[in-house]
C-alpha positions as semicolon CSV with decimal commas, in nm:
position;residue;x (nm);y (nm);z (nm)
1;X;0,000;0,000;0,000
2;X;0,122;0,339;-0,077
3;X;0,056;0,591;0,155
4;X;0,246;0,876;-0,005
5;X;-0,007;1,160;0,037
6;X;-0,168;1,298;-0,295
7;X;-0,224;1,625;-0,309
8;X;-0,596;1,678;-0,341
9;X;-0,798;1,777;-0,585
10;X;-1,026;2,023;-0,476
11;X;-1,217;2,095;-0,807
12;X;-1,283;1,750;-0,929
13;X;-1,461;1,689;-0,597
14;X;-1,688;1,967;-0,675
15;X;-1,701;1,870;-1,004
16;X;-1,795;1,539;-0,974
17;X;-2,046;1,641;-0,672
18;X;-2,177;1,886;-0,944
19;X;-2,234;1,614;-1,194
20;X;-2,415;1,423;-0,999
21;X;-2,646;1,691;-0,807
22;X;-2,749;1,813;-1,152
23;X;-2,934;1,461;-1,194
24;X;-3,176;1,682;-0,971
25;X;-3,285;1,972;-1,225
26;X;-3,200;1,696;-1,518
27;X;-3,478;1,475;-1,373
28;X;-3,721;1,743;-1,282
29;X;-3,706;1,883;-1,608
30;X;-3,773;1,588;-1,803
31;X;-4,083;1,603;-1,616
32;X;-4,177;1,936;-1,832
33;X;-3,970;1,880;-2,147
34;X;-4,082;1,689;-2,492
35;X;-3,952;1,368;-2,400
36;X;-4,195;1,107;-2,254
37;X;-4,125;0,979;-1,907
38;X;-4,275;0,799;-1,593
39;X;-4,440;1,182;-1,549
40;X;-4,503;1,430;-1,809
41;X;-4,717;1,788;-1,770
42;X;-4,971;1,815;-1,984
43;X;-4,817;2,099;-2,223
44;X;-4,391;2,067;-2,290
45;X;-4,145;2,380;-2,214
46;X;-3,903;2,430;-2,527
47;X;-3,657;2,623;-2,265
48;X;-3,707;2,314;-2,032
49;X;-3,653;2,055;-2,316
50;X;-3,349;2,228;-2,408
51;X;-3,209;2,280;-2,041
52;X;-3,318;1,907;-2,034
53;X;-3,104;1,828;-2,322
54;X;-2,805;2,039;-2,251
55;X;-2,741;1,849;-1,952
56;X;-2,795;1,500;-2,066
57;X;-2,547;1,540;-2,378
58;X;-2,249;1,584;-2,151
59;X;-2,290;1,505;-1,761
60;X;-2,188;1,141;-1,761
61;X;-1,919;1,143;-2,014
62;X;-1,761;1,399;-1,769
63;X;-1,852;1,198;-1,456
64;X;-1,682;0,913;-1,596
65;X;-1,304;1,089;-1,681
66;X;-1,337;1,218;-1,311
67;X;-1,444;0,847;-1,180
68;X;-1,161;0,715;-1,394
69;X;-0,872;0,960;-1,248
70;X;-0,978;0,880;-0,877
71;X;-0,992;0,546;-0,949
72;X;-0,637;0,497;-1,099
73;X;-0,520;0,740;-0,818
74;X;-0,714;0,431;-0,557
75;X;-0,499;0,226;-0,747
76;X;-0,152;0,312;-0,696
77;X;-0,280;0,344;-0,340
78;X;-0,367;-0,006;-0,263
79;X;-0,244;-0,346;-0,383
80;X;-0,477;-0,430;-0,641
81;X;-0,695;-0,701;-0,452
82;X;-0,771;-0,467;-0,194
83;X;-0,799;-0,203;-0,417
84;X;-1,069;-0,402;-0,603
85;X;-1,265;-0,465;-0,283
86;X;-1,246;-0,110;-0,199
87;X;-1,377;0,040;-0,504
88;X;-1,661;-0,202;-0,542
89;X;-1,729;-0,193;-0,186
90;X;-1,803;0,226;-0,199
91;X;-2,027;0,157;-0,534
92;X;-2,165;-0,161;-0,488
93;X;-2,332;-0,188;-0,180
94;X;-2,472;0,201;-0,180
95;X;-2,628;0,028;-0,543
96;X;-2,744;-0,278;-0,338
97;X;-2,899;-0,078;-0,090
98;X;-3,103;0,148;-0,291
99;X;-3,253;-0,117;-0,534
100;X;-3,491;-0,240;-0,204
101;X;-3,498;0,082;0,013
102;X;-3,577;0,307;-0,303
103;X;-3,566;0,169;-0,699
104;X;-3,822;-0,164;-0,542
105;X;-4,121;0,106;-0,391
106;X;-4,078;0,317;-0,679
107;X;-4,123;0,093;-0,918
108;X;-4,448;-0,056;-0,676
109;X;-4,566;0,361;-0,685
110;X;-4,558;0,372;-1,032
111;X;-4,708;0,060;-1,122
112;X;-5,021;0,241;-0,977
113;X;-4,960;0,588;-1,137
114;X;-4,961;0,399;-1,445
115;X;-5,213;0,201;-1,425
116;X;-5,036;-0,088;-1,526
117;X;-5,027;-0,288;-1,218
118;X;-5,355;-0,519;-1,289
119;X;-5,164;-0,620;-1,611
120;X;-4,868;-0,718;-1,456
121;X;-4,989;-1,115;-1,423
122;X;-4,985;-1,163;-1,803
123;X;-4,655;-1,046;-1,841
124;X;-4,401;-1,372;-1,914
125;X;-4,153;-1,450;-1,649
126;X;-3,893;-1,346;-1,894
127;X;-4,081;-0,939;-1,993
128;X;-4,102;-0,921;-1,588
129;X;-3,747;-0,981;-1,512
130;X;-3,633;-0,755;-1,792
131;X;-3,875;-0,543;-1,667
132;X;-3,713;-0,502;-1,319
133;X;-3,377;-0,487;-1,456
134;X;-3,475;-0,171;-1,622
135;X;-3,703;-0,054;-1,327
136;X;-3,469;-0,155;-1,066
137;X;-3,151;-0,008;-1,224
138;X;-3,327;0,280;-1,273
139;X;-3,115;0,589;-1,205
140;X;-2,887;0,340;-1,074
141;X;-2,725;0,260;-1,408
142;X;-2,399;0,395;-1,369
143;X;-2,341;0,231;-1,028
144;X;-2,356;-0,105;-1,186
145;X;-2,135;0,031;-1,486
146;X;-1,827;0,130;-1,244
147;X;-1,879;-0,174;-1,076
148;X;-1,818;-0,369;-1,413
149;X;-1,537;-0,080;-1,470
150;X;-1,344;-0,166;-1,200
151;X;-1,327;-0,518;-1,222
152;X;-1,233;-0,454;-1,615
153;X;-0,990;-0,216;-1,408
154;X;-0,800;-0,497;-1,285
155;X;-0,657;-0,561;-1,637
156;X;-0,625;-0,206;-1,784
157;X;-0,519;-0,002;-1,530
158;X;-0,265;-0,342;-1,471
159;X;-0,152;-0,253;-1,840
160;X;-0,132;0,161;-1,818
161;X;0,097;0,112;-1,549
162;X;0,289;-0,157;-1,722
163;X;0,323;0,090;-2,042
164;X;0,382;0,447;-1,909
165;X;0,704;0,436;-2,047
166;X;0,615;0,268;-2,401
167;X;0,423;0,439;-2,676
168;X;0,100;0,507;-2,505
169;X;0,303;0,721;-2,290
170;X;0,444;0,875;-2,618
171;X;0,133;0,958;-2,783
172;X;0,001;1,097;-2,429
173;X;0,303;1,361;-2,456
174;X;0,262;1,494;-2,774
175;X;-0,155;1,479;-2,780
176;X;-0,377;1,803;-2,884
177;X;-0,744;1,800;-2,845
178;X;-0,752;1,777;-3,208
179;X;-0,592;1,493;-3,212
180;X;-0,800;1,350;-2,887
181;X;-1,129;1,461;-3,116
182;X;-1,056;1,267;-3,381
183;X;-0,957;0,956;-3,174
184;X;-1,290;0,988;-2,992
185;X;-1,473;1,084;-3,302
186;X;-1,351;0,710;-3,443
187;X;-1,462;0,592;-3,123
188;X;-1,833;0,731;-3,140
189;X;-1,836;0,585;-3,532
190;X;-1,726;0,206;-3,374
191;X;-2,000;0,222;-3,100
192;X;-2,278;0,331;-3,395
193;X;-2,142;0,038;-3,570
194;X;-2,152;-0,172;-3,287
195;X;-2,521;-0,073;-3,268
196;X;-2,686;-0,082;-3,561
197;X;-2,509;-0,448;-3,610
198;X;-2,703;-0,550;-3,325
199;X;-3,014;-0,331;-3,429
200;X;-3,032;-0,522;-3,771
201;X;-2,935;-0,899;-3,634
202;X;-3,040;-0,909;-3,252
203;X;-3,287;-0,600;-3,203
204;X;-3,463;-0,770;-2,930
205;X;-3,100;-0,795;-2,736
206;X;-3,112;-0,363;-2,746
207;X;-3,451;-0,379;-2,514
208;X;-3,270;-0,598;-2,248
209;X;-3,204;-0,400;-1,928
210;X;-2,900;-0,600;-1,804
211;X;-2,733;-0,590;-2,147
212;X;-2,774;-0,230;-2,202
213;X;-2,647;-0,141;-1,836
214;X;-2,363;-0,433;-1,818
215;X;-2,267;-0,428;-2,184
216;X;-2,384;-0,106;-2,433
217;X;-2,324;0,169;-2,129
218;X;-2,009;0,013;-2,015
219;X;-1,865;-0,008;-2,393
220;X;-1,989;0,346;-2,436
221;X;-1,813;0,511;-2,121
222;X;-1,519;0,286;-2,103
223;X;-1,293;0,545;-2,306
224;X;-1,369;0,832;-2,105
225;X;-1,257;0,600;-1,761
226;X;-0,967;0,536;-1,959
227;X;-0,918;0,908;-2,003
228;X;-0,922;0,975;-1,652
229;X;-0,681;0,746;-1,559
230;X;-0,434;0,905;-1,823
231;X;-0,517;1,213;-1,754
232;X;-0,367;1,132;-1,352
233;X;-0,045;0,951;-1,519
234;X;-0,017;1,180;-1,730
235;X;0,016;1,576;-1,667
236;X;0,084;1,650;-2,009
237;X;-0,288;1,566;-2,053
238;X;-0,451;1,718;-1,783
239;X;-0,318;2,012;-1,846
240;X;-0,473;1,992;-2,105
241;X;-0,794;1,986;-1,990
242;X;-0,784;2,223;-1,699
243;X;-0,618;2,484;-1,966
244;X;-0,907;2,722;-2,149
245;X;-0,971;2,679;-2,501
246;X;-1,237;2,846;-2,674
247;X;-1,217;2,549;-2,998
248;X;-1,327;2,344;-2,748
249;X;-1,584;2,587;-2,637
250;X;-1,692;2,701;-2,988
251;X;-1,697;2,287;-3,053
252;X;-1,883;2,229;-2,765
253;X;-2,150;2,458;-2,861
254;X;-2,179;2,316;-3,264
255;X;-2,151;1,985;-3,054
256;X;-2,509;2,083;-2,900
257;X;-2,635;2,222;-3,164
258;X;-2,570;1,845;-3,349
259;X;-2,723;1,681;-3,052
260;X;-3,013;1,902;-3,005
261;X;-3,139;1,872;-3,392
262;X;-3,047;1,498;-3,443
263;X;-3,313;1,507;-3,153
264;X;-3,587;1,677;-3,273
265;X;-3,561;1,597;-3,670
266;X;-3,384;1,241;-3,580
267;X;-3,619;0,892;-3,570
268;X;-3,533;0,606;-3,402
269;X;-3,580;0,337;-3,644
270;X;-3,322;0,534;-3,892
271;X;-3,000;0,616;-3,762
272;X;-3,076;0,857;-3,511
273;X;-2,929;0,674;-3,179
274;X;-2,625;0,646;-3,389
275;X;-2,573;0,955;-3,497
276;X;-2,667;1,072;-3,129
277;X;-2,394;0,862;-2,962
278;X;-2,079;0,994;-3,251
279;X;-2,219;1,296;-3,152
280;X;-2,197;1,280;-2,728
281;X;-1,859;1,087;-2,754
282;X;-1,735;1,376;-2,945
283;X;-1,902;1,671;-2,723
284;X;-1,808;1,424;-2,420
285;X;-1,454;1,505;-2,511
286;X;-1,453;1,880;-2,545
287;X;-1,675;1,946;-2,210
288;X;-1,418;1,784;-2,015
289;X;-1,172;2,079;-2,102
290;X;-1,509;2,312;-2,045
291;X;-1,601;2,151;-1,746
292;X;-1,258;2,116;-1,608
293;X;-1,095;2,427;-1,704
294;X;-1,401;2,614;-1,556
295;X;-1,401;2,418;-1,222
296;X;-1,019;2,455;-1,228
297;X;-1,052;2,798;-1,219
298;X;-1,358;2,886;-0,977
299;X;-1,381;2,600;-0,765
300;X;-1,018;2,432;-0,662
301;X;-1,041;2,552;-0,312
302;X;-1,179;2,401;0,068
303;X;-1,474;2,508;0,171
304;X;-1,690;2,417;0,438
305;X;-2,027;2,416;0,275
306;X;-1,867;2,254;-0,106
307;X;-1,717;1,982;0,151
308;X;-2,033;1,929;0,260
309;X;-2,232;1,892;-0,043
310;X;-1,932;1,722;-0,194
311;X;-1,979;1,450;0,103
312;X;-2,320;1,435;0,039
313;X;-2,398;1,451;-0,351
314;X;-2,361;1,053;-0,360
315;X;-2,714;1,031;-0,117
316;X;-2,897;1,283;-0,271
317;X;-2,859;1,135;-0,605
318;X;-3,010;0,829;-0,502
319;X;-3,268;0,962;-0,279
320;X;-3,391;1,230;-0,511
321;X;-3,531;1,016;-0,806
322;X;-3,832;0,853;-0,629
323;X;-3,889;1,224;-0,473
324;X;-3,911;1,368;-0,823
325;X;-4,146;1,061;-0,917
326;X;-4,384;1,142;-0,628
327;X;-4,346;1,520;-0,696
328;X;-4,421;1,470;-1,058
329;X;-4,707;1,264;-0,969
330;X;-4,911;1,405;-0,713
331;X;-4,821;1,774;-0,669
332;X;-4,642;1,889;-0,997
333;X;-5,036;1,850;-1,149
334;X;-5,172;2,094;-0,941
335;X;-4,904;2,401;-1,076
336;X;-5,016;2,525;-1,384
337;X;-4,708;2,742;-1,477
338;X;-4,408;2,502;-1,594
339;X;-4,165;2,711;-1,475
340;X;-4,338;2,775;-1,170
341;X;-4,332;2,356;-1,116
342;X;-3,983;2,329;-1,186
343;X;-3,879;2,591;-0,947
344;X;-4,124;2,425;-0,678
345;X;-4,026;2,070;-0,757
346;X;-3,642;2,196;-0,700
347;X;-3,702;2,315;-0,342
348;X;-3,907;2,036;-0,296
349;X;-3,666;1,732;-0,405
350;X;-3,363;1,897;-0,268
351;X;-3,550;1,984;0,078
352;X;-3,633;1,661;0,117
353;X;-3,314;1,486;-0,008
354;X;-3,103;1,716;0,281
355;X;-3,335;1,647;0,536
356;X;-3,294;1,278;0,459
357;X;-2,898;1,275;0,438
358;X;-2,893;1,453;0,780
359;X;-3,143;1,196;0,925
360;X;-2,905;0,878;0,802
361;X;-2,641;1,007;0,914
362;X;-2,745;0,951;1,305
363;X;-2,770;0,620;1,237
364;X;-2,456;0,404;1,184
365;X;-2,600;0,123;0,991
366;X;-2,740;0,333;0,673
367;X;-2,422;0,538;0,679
368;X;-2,246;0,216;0,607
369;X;-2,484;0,116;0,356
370;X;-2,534;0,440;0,170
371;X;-2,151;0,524;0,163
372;X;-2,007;0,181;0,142
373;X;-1,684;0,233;0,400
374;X;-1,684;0,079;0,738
375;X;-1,842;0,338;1,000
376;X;-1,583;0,450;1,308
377;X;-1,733;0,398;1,635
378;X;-1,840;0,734;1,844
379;X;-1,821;0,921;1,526
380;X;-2,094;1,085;1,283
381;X;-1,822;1,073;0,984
382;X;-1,950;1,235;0,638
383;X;-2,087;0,985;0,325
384;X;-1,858;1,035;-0,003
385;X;-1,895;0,914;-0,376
386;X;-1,492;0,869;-0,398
């Protein structure tokens, strides 16, 4: 084990708290945007929609480079074993413990909301275990894809280590974003391929929840975990990232632009979920030097309440997606103004969620199981995505 302090990264913690807090306003606004959820208002926002949009093109592909860096930093930390057991420990279990205490009654609520739960009887065993894979997962997803992540860890991060001083390390040195944008550009054209392969001989494999999650999303993301760990071996790289470039910005923004009319003009039995994920991988790319340059610059310092939120982003996120179900449900209905409902069901969800992360934490048993790290005796320690 090494226990040479690292220096600490004060603005990927926010960012990555960030990230995942914004599943709050992400969620709440697909209540009110085009796209058909559990909920919908009766009438669509377009500034909703796109708010709704803006997010979803880049969040995770950013998560995942930040998940990626801490976890090769984990790495050179531990021997790999325990390193294993600690990273799946801090994902896994949180992931195990939501699927009864939150994904299980959800899925029960909306069965009702719905009106589907007389019909769930003639469903075959194999529709209602696919079902709950999707329903179960849920917002879940990308627990279950670092989980697989790390274990594929074992081998690549294994390899980066074995090659830092061989050509990947090479390329690494000498790499431009527009080199890195055409790399991930190829990328974005494999998965597509890799799709609409399966779409034309195995469609019925795309509708399986446990494939998409274990398989599509992992195969999808892997390249920007990959990216993280580089970016920690190498500094070449993320200086890269945490340097300002308006190409990336001014990419970023035709990036959105792509996404956002492949969305409206795009249908899904032609090519539009291909052309949607060469699109993200490619915007993916150049928000990580938005995102991190930005957060390099206003948020790479301690702070009380950031620590705080940092500590407690992991919770929320899990906590607040039933909330927003029930909100959208039963009270978003009875606000007439869209805007008015989204503001509402903000300081609703995120009430709620706080009031819940300060009630687990007086108990030592859900800390454990909503943080995933053995709980000190005597102590009220902090929960932490890490």
């Amino acid at each position: 084990m090494n226990k040479v302090p690292v220096q600490r990264e004060y603005f990927l913690d926010s960012i990555r708290a960030w990230l995942m807090l914004l599943g709050i306003p992400f969620h709440i606004s697909l209540i009110y945007s085009s796209h058909v959820w559990h909920v919908n208002s009766l009438e669509p926002s377009w500034w909703l929609t796109l708010f709704n949009d803006f997010i979803h093109s880049f969040r995770m592909q950013v998560f995942f480079v930040i998940s990626g860096y801490f976890s090769y930093m984990l790495y050179l930390r531990y021997p790999m074993k325990k390193w294993w057991q600690v990273r799946v420990e801090r994902v896994g279990i949180p992931m195990l413990t939501a699927i009864p205490l939150l994904t299980l009654p959800q899925f029960i609520m909306l069965q009702y909301v719905k009106g589907k739960a007389d019909s769930w009887s003639d469903l075959s065993r194999y529709d209602k275990f696919n079902t709950l894979a999707w329903e179960l997962v849920s917002h879940l997803w990308f627990l279950l894809v670092l989980v697989v992540l790390t274990t594929l860890g074992l081998a690549m991060f294994r390899w980066i280590k074995q090659r830092q001083q061989a050509s990947i390390t090479a390329f690494f040195d000498n790499v431009t974003m527009g080199k890195l944008t055409l790399v991930f550009l190829g990328l974005g054209i494999f998965y597509a391929a890799l799709r609409r392969t399966l779409f034309i001989f195995f469609p019925h494999i795309l509708s399986d929840g446990l494939f998409n999650f274990v398989v599509m999303q992992t195969v999808f993301y892997l390249p920007f975990f990959i990216l993280g760990a580089q970016a920690f071996v190498n500094a070449r790289l993320k200086t890269l990232f945490i340097t300002p470039s308006p190409w990336c910005i001014a990419g970023a923004l035709l990036g959105f632009v792509a996404y956002r009319l492949n969305q409206h003009f795009g249908s899904g039995d032609a090519w539009m979920y291909e052309t949607d994920y060469v699109i993200t991988m490619v915007l993916g790319l150049l928000m990580v030097n938005v995102v991190f340059s930005l957060g390099h610059r206003l948020l790479n310092f301690q702070s009380a309440r950031v620590t705080y939120f940092v500590n407690a982003s992991l919770f929320i996120y899990l906590v607040h997606h039933p909330l927003t179900l029930l909100y959208g449900a039963w009270i978003a209905p009875a606000i007439p103004s869209n805007t008015l409902g989204f503001i509402t069901g903000l300081v609703f969800v995120i009430g709620v969620a706080v009031i819940l992360y300060e009630l687990h934490l007086r108990v030592p048993l859900l800390r454990f199981l909503f943080s995933g790290k053995p709980q000190p005796r005597h102590t009220v320690p902090q929960t932490s995505a890490s």
